[in-house]
CSV table of C-alpha atoms in Angstrom, one decimal:
chain,number,residue,atom,x,y,z
A,1,MET,CA,0.0,0.0,0.0
A,2,SER,CA,1.5,3.3,-1.1
A,3,SER,CA,1.7,6.2,1.4
A,4,THR,CA,1.5,9.9,1.3
A,5,TYR,CA,3.6,12.4,3.2
A,6,SER,CA,3.6,16.1,3.6
A,7,SER,CA,4.9,18.7,6.0
A,8,SER,CA,4.6,22.4,6.6
A,9,VAL,CA,6.1,25.0,8.8
A,10,VAL,CA,4.5,28.2,10.3
A,11,LYS,CA,6.5,30.8,12.2
A,12,ILE,CA,5.0,31.9,15.5
A,13,SER,CA,5.4,35.5,16.5
A,14,ASP,CA,3.5,35.7,19.9
A,15,VAL,CA,6.1,33.9,22.0
A,16,SER,CA,7.6,34.9,25.3
A,17,ARG,CA,11.2,36.2,25.4
A,18,PRO,CA,13.2,38.1,28.0
A,19,LYS,CA,12.6,41.9,28.0
A,20,GLU,CA,16.3,42.6,27.2
A,21,ALA,CA,16.1,40.3,24.2
A,22,GLU,CA,13.4,42.3,22.5
A,23,ALA,CA,16.1,44.8,21.3
A,24,ARG,CA,18.1,41.9,19.9
A,25,PRO,CA,21.5,43.1,21.3
A,26,HIS,CA,23.2,40.0,19.7
A,27,HIS,CA,22.7,41.5,16.3
A,28,ILE,CA,25.5,43.5,14.7
A,29,LEU,CA,24.0,46.2,12.5
A,30,ARG,CA,25.5,48.2,9.6
A,31,SER,CA,23.2,50.8,7.9
A,32,GLY,CA,20.3,49.1,9.6
A,33,LYS,CA,21.1,45.7,8.2
A,34,VAL,CA,22.1,42.6,10.2
A,35,VAL,CA,25.7,41.8,9.2
A,36,GLY,CA,26.7,39.5,12.1
A,37,PHE,CA,26.2,38.4,15.6
A,38,GLN,CA,27.8,38.7,19.0
A,39,ASN,CA,27.7,37.4,22.5
A,40,THR,CA,26.7,40.2,24.9
A,41,HIS,CA,27.0,38.8,28.4
A,42,PRO,CA,30.1,39.1,30.7
A,43,SER,CA,30.3,35.3,30.7
A,44,TRP,CA,31.8,35.5,27.2
A,45,GLY,CA,34.9,37.3,28.7
A,46,ALA,CA,37.7,38.3,26.3
A,47,ALA,CA,37.9,35.6,23.7
A,48,PRO,CA,41.6,34.7,23.2
A,49,GLY,CA,43.4,36.2,20.2
A,50,PRO,CA,46.3,34.8,18.2
A,51,LEU,CA,48.9,35.8,20.7
A,52,SER,CA,47.0,34.1,23.6
A,53,ILE,CA,46.4,31.0,21.6
A,54,THR,CA,50.1,30.8,20.7
A,55,ALA,CA,51.1,31.2,24.4
A,56,GLN,CA,48.4,28.8,25.8
A,57,VAL,CA,48.4,26.1,23.1
A,58,MET,CA,51.0,26.3,20.3
A,59,TRP,CA,54.1,27.0,22.4
A,60,PRO,CA,53.2,24.4,25.1
A,61,VAL,CA,52.7,21.9,22.4
A,62,LEU,CA,56.1,22.7,20.8
A,63,LYS,CA,57.8,22.4,24.2
A,64,GLY,CA,56.1,19.1,25.0
A,65,ASP,CA,54.2,20.5,28.0
A,66,LEU,CA,50.8,20.0,26.2
A,67,LYS,CA,50.2,16.7,24.5
A,68,TYR,CA,47.6,15.7,22.0
A,69,PRO,CA,45.3,13.1,23.5
A,70,ASP,CA,45.8,9.4,22.8
A,71,THR,CA,43.0,8.3,20.4
A,72,SER,CA,44.2,4.7,19.9
A,73,PRO,CA,41.5,2.1,20.6
A,74,PRO,CA,39.8,1.1,22.8
A,75,THR,CA,38.0,4.4,23.5
A,76,VAL,CA,34.2,4.8,23.3
A,77,PRO,CA,32.3,1.6,22.4
A,78,VAL,CA,30.3,1.8,19.1
A,79,VAL,CA,27.2,-0.4,18.5
A,80,ALA,CA,24.8,-0.7,15.6
A,81,PRO,CA,21.7,1.4,16.3
A,82,GLN,CA,18.3,-0.2,16.6
A,83,TRP,CA,15.3,1.8,15.4
A,84,LEU,CA,11.7,1.6,16.5
A,85,PRO,CA,9.7,-0.5,14.0
A,86,SER,CA,7.0,2.2,13.5
A,87,ARG,CA,6.1,5.8,14.4
A,88,LYS,CA,3.9,4.8,17.3
A,89,ALA,CA,5.8,1.9,18.6
A,90,SER,CA,6.7,3.4,22.0
A,91,SER,CA,5.0,5.6,24.6
A,92,LYS,CA,8.4,6.9,25.7
A,93,LEU,CA,10.9,9.4,24.2
A,94,ARG,CA,13.8,7.5,22.6
A,95,ALA,CA,17.1,9.1,21.9
A,96,THR,CA,20.1,7.5,20.0
A,97,TRP,CA,23.6,8.9,20.1
A,98,LEU,CA,25.2,8.8,16.6
A,99,GLY,CA,28.5,10.4,17.7
A,100,HIS,CA,29.7,13.9,18.7
A,101,ALA,CA,26.7,16.2,18.8
A,102,CYS,CA,24.5,14.1,16.5
A,103,TYR,CA,21.4,12.6,18.1
A,104,TYR,CA,18.4,10.9,16.5
A,105,VAL,CA,15.2,11.3,18.6
A,106,GLU,CA,12.0,9.3,18.2
A,107,TYR,CA,9.0,10.9,19.9
A,108,PRO,CA,5.9,9.0,21.1
A,109,SER,CA,3.9,11.4,18.9
A,110,GLY,CA,5.6,9.8,15.9
A,111,LEU,CA,8.0,12.7,15.2
A,112,ARG,CA,11.5,11.9,14.2
A,113,VAL,CA,14.3,14.5,14.6
A,114,LEU,CA,18.0,14.5,13.6
A,115,PHE,CA,20.2,16.9,15.4
A,116,ASP,CA,23.5,18.2,13.9
A,117,PRO,CA,24.2,15.3,11.5
A,118,VAL,CA,27.9,15.0,10.5
A,119,PHE,CA,28.7,11.6,9.1
A,120,GLU,CA,32.0,12.5,7.4
A,121,ASP,CA,35.4,11.1,8.6
A,122,ARG,CA,36.9,14.6,9.0
A,123,CYS,CA,35.2,17.7,10.5
A,124,SER,CA,37.0,19.9,8.1
A,125,PRO,CA,36.6,21.7,4.8
A,126,PHE,CA,39.2,19.2,3.5
A,127,THR,CA,39.0,15.4,3.0
A,128,PHE,CA,42.8,15.0,3.6
A,129,MET,CA,43.4,17.1,6.7
A,130,GLY,CA,41.7,18.2,9.9
A,131,PRO,CA,40.4,16.3,12.9
A,132,LYS,CA,39.7,12.7,11.9
A,133,ARG,CA,37.2,10.3,13.6
A,134,PHE,CA,38.8,8.1,16.3
A,135,THR,CA,35.5,6.2,16.6
A,136,PRO,CA,33.7,4.9,13.5
A,137,ARG,CA,30.2,5.9,12.4
A,138,PRO,CA,27.6,3.7,14.0
A,139,CYS,CA,25.5,3.7,10.8
A,140,ASP,CA,25.1,5.5,7.5
A,141,ILE,CA,22.4,8.1,6.8
A,142,LYS,CA,20.7,5.8,4.5
A,143,ASP,CA,20.1,3.4,7.4
A,144,ILE,CA,17.9,5.9,9.3
A,145,PRO,CA,14.3,5.0,8.5
A,146,ILE,CA,12.5,8.3,9.0
A,147,VAL,CA,13.6,11.9,9.3
A,148,ASP,CA,11.0,14.6,9.6
A,149,ALA,CA,13.2,17.5,10.8
A,150,VAL,CA,16.9,18.3,10.9
A,151,VAL,CA,18.0,20.9,13.5
A,152,ILE,CA,21.4,22.6,13.1
A,153,SER,CA,23.1,24.4,15.9
A,154,HIS,CA,25.6,26.4,13.9
A,155,SER,CA,28.0,26.4,11.0
A,156,HIS,CA,31.2,24.9,12.4
A,157,TYR,CA,32.3,21.8,10.5
A,158,ASP,CA,31.8,19.4,13.4
A,159,HIS,CA,28.1,20.4,13.4
A,160,LEU,CA,27.3,21.2,9.8
A,161,SER,CA,28.4,18.9,7.0
A,162,HIS,CA,27.6,19.7,3.4
A,163,SER,CA,27.8,16.1,2.2
A,164,SER,CA,25.7,14.8,5.2
A,165,ILE,CA,23.0,17.4,4.6
A,166,LEU,CA,22.8,16.5,0.9
A,167,GLU,CA,22.6,12.8,1.8
A,168,VAL,CA,19.8,13.4,4.3
A,169,GLN,CA,17.9,15.3,1.6
A,170,LYS,CA,18.6,12.4,-0.8
A,171,TYR,CA,17.0,9.8,1.4
A,172,HIS,CA,14.3,12.0,3.0
A,173,PRO,CA,13.4,14.5,0.2
A,174,LYS,CA,10.7,16.3,2.2
A,175,VAL,CA,12.6,16.8,5.4
A,176,GLN,CA,12.4,20.2,7.0
A,177,PHE,CA,15.6,21.9,8.1
A,178,PHE,CA,15.7,24.4,11.0
A,179,VAL,CA,18.7,26.8,11.1
A,180,GLY,CA,19.8,29.9,12.8
A,181,LEU,CA,19.6,33.4,11.3
A,182,GLY,CA,21.9,33.8,8.3
A,183,LEU,CA,22.2,30.1,7.4
A,184,GLU,CA,19.2,29.8,5.1
A,185,LYS,CA,21.1,31.1,2.1
A,186,TRP,CA,23.8,28.5,2.5
A,187,PHE,CA,21.2,25.8,2.5
A,188,ARG,CA,19.3,27.2,-0.5
A,189,ASP,CA,22.6,27.6,-2.4
A,190,SER,CA,23.1,23.9,-1.7
A,191,GLY,CA,19.8,23.1,-3.4
A,192,LEU,CA,17.7,22.6,-0.3
A,193,ASP,CA,14.3,24.3,-0.3
A,194,HIS,CA,12.6,23.2,2.9
A,195,VAL,CA,14.5,25.5,5.2
A,196,THR,CA,13.2,27.6,8.1
A,197,GLU,CA,15.6,30.3,9.5
A,198,LEU,CA,14.9,31.5,13.0
A,199,ASP,CA,16.4,34.1,15.4
A,200,TRP,CA,16.8,33.5,19.2
A,201,TRP,CA,13.5,33.3,21.0
A,202,GLU,CA,11.6,32.7,17.8
A,203,ASP,CA,9.4,29.6,17.4
A,204,ALA,CA,7.9,27.7,14.5
A,205,ASP,CA,5.2,25.0,14.3
A,206,LEU,CA,5.9,21.9,12.3
A,207,THR,CA,3.0,19.8,11.0
A,208,VAL,CA,3.6,16.4,9.4
A,209,LYS,CA,0.9,14.4,7.7
A,210,VAL,CA,1.4,10.7,6.9
A,211,GLY,CA,-1.3,8.7,5.3
A,212,SER,CA,-2.4,6.1,2.8
A,213,ASP,CA,-3.3,6.8,-0.9
A,214,GLN,CA,-6.2,4.3,-0.5
A,215,ASP,CA,-7.7,5.4,2.8
A,216,LYS,CA,-7.6,9.1,3.7
A,217,ALA,CA,-9.2,8.3,7.0
A,218,GLU,CA,-6.0,6.7,8.1
A,219,GLU,CA,-4.1,10.0,7.7
A,220,GLU,CA,-2.0,10.8,10.8
A,221,THR,CA,-1.1,14.3,11.8
A,222,ILE,CA,2.0,15.0,13.9
A,223,THR,CA,2.7,18.4,15.3
A,224,ALA,CA,5.8,20.0,17.0
A,225,ARG,CA,6.9,23.3,18.4
A,226,ILE,CA,10.5,24.2,17.4
A,227,SER,CA,12.1,26.9,19.5
A,228,CYS,CA,15.4,28.7,18.5
A,229,LEU,CA,17.2,29.6,21.7
A,230,PRO,CA,20.4,31.3,22.8
A,231,CYS,CA,23.8,29.7,23.5
A,232,GLN,CA,27.3,31.1,23.9
A,233,HIS,CA,29.5,30.3,20.9
A,234,THR,CA,30.6,31.6,17.6
A,235,SER,CA,30.4,30.6,13.9
A,236,ALA,CA,32.5,30.4,10.7
A,237,ARG,CA,33.1,28.1,7.7
A,238,THR,CA,35.9,30.2,6.1
A,239,PRO,CA,38.4,32.8,7.4
A,240,PHE,CA,36.1,35.4,5.9
A,241,ASP,CA,32.6,34.7,7.4
A,242,LYS,CA,33.3,34.7,11.2
A,243,ASP,CA,30.1,35.3,13.2
A,244,THR,CA,28.0,36.1,10.1
A,245,THR,CA,25.5,33.3,10.9
A,246,LEU,CA,23.8,32.7,14.3
A,247,TRP,CA,24.7,29.9,16.8
A,248,CYS,CA,21.7,28.5,18.6
A,249,SER,CA,20.4,25.9,21.1
A,250,TRP,CA,17.0,24.5,20.3
A,251,GLY,CA,13.9,23.2,22.0
A,252,VAL,CA,11.7,20.6,20.2
A,253,LYS,CA,8.4,19.7,21.8
A,254,SER,CA,5.9,17.2,20.3
A,255,GLY,CA,3.0,15.7,22.1
A,256,ASP,CA,3.8,15.6,25.8
A,257,LYS,CA,7.6,15.2,25.3
A,258,SER,CA,10.3,17.8,24.9
A,259,VAL,CA,14.0,18.0,24.2
A,260,TRP,CA,16.5,20.8,24.7
A,261,PHE,CA,19.5,20.5,22.4
A,262,GLY,CA,22.5,22.5,23.6
A,263,GLY,CA,24.5,22.1,20.4
A,264,ASP,CA,27.8,23.7,21.2
A,265,THR,CA,28.1,26.3,24.0
A,266,GLY,CA,30.2,27.8,26.7
A,267,TYR,CA,28.9,28.9,30.1
A,268,ARG,CA,31.6,31.1,31.7
A,269,ALA,CA,35.0,32.3,30.6
A,270,VAL,CA,37.8,31.1,32.9
A,271,PRO,CA,41.2,32.9,33.1
A,272,LYS,CA,44.5,31.1,33.1
A,273,VAL,CA,45.1,29.7,36.6
A,274,GLY,CA,47.6,27.4,38.2
A,275,PRO,CA,47.4,23.6,37.6
A,276,ASN,CA,46.0,22.9,41.1
A,277,ILE,CA,43.3,25.6,41.0
A,278,ASP,CA,39.8,24.2,40.7
A,279,ASP,CA,38.0,26.7,38.4
A,280,TRP,CA,34.7,25.9,40.2
A,281,GLY,CA,36.4,26.2,43.6
A,282,PRO,CA,36.2,29.2,45.9
A,283,GLU,CA,38.9,31.2,44.0
A,284,LEU,CA,36.8,31.4,40.8
A,285,GLN,CA,33.3,30.6,41.9
A,286,GLN,CA,32.1,34.1,41.4
A,287,LEU,CA,33.0,34.3,37.7
A,288,PRO,CA,29.9,35.4,35.7
A,289,CYS,CA,27.8,32.7,34.2
A,290,ASN,CA,25.6,33.1,31.1
A,291,PRO,CA,22.1,34.0,32.4
A,292,GLN,CA,20.3,32.9,29.2
A,293,PHE,CA,20.2,29.2,30.2
A,294,LYS,CA,18.0,30.1,33.2
A,295,GLN,CA,15.8,32.2,31.0
A,296,ILE,CA,15.5,29.1,28.7
A,297,GLY,CA,14.4,27.0,31.6
A,298,GLU,CA,11.9,29.6,32.9
A,299,LEU,CA,10.4,30.5,29.5
A,300,ARG,CA,10.5,27.3,27.5
A,301,GLY,CA,11.2,24.6,30.0
A,302,PRO,CA,11.0,22.2,31.7
A,303,TYR,CA,12.3,19.6,29.3
A,304,ASP,CA,12.1,15.8,29.5
A,305,LEU,CA,15.6,15.5,28.0
A,306,GLY,CA,18.6,17.8,27.6
A,307,LEU,CA,21.4,17.0,25.1
A,308,ILE,CA,24.2,18.9,26.7
A,309,PRO,CA,27.9,19.3,25.5
A,310,ILE,CA,30.5,18.0,27.9
A,311,GLY,CA,33.7,17.9,25.8
A,312,ALA,CA,36.4,20.0,23.9
A,313,TYR,CA,37.3,22.2,26.9
A,314,SER,CA,41.1,21.9,27.5
A,315,PRO,CA,43.0,24.2,28.1
A,316,ARG,CA,40.2,26.0,29.9
A,317,ALA,CA,41.6,29.5,29.5
A,318,THR,CA,41.6,28.9,25.7
A,319,PHE,CA,38.3,27.2,25.2
A,320,SER,CA,36.0,27.8,28.3
A,321,PHE,CA,34.3,30.9,26.7
A,322,MET,CA,32.9,28.7,23.9
A,323,HIS,CA,32.9,25.1,25.2
A,324,ALA,CA,31.4,23.8,28.4
A,325,ASN,CA,33.2,21.3,30.5
A,326,PRO,CA,31.3,18.8,32.6
A,327,TYR,CA,31.0,21.1,35.6
A,328,ASP,CA,29.6,23.8,33.4
A,329,ALA,CA,27.3,21.2,31.8
A,330,VAL,CA,25.8,20.3,35.1
A,331,GLU,CA,25.0,23.9,35.8
A,332,ILE,CA,23.4,24.3,32.3
A,333,PHE,CA,21.4,21.1,33.1
A,334,LYS,CA,20.0,22.7,36.2
A,335,ASP,CA,19.4,26.1,34.6
A,336,THR,CA,17.5,24.7,31.7
A,337,ARG,CA,15.3,22.6,33.9
A,338,CYS,CA,15.9,19.3,32.2
A,339,ALA,CA,14.5,16.3,34.0
A,340,ARG,CA,17.2,14.0,32.4
A,341,ALA,CA,20.2,14.7,30.2
A,342,MET,CA,22.8,12.9,28.0
A,343,GLY,CA,26.3,14.2,27.3
A,344,ILE,CA,27.2,15.2,23.7
A,345,HIS,CA,30.2,16.8,22.0
A,346,TRP,CA,32.8,14.2,22.9
A,347,GLY,CA,34.0,10.8,21.9
A,348,THR,CA,34.3,11.3,18.1
A,349,TRP,CA,36.9,13.9,17.2
A,350,ALA,CA,39.8,15.1,19.4
A,351,LEU,CA,39.2,18.8,19.0
A,352,THR,CA,41.1,19.9,22.1
A,353,PHE,CA,43.6,18.4,24.6
A,354,GLU,CA,41.7,16.6,27.4
A,355,ALA,CA,42.0,12.8,27.4
A,356,VAL,CA,39.2,11.4,25.2
A,357,LEU,CA,37.6,9.5,28.0
A,358,GLU,CA,37.9,12.2,30.6
A,359,PRO,CA,34.6,14.0,30.1
A,360,PRO,CA,32.4,11.2,31.5
A,361,VAL,CA,34.7,10.9,34.5
A,362,LEU,CA,34.5,14.6,35.3
A,363,LEU,CA,30.7,14.5,34.7
A,364,LYS,CA,30.3,12.0,37.6
A,365,GLU,CA,32.4,14.3,39.8
A,366,ALA,CA,30.4,17.3,38.8
A,367,LEU,CA,27.1,15.6,39.5
A,368,LYS,CA,28.3,14.4,42.9
A,369,ARG,CA,29.5,18.0,43.8
A,370,SER,CA,26.0,19.3,43.0
A,371,GLY,CA,24.3,16.5,45.0
A,372,ILE,CA,22.8,14.8,41.9
A,373,PRO,CA,23.0,11.0,41.6
A,374,GLU,CA,26.0,10.0,39.5
A,375,THR,CA,23.8,7.8,37.3
A,376,GLY,CA,20.2,8.1,36.1
A,377,ALA,CA,20.0,11.9,35.9
A,378,PHE,CA,22.8,13.1,33.5
A,379,ASP,CA,24.4,10.2,31.7
A,380,VAL,CA,26.6,9.1,28.8
A,381,CYS,CA,26.1,6.1,26.6
A,382,ASP,CA,27.9,4.1,23.8
A,383,ILE,CA,27.8,5.6,20.3
A,384,GLY,CA,24.8,4.0,18.6
A,385,GLU,CA,23.1,3.2,21.9
A,386,SER,CA,19.5,4.3,22.5
A,387,ARG,CA,18.0,5.4,25.9
A,388,GLU,CA,14.3,5.9,26.7
A,389,PHE,CA,12.9,8.8,28.8
């Protein structure tokens, strides 16, 4: 029996946002036109420039004081994903980690969402250089049975892959893409038409209709509210387009289940400190944190599941402004009012200098410090593994 499929998107204007966000201070204007974006809170700090990066990373590497992490196996286990047999096969939210920031989420409503799909070996503009996977893909895009929506956090190569996006479109030609402000043109230039571009605190309603050619009474309607939300990061795909497209976190609610996707974000900028100084200890505890995550929790939460970054954070003085470590991630988890969470942004590419298996170890320590159970609240899993919520 042949089936029919259609989807549509309507932007929603009457949504709540913080009062200070109404003026859109994250926009950079020139002659009244948005030409770029910026982080506006003190938690961003002073992003390190070339001299700081040379002093904090390149010179220590040359001296042998800072070593690249060992990515030789075994690292993170990889298993073949198992998909639900039909759209309404489970009454629970089901989330499958496909590596790094990519998650495939199956909602009890029938909705299927793919977050930040990057299936290439290298997260780089080149196929011959740049960070290479140290854990294999758990599957190919063609193996994923249903994709109704693809949500993109920002334009960096470990979160947005041209070849992966085209492959999703190939196997799911009516899929809807949701992107931050400024990215729609890139998608349309790539030949993708079903693209919705949103600014922070803007929402859109997605409607998916699935039915039978023979029996219109069997048509099933699935709805979802997609929320584009703030995070603390940056963007670029070339040396010439830095911060010209918006970085975002996202909320996706369908039926009675909701997910907050952190994408890639920092929480607080940490200065260079001695090797034995705990940057969440008393010496640095008062550093400013990004207030937008509490706003997300208050205005869009609570969420059943948070997908929250825990990796790519060392050295802290170099990366903390844009990448959360596990201690930051636990604070974000609490701020956004997620009932449960899974760690993302680790275990796939060695982007920074912490040991590849360190993030889940520190996550347990961070949970314990906050008085949260070390398992069952904010967890990690094998690549390809599914968890239900």
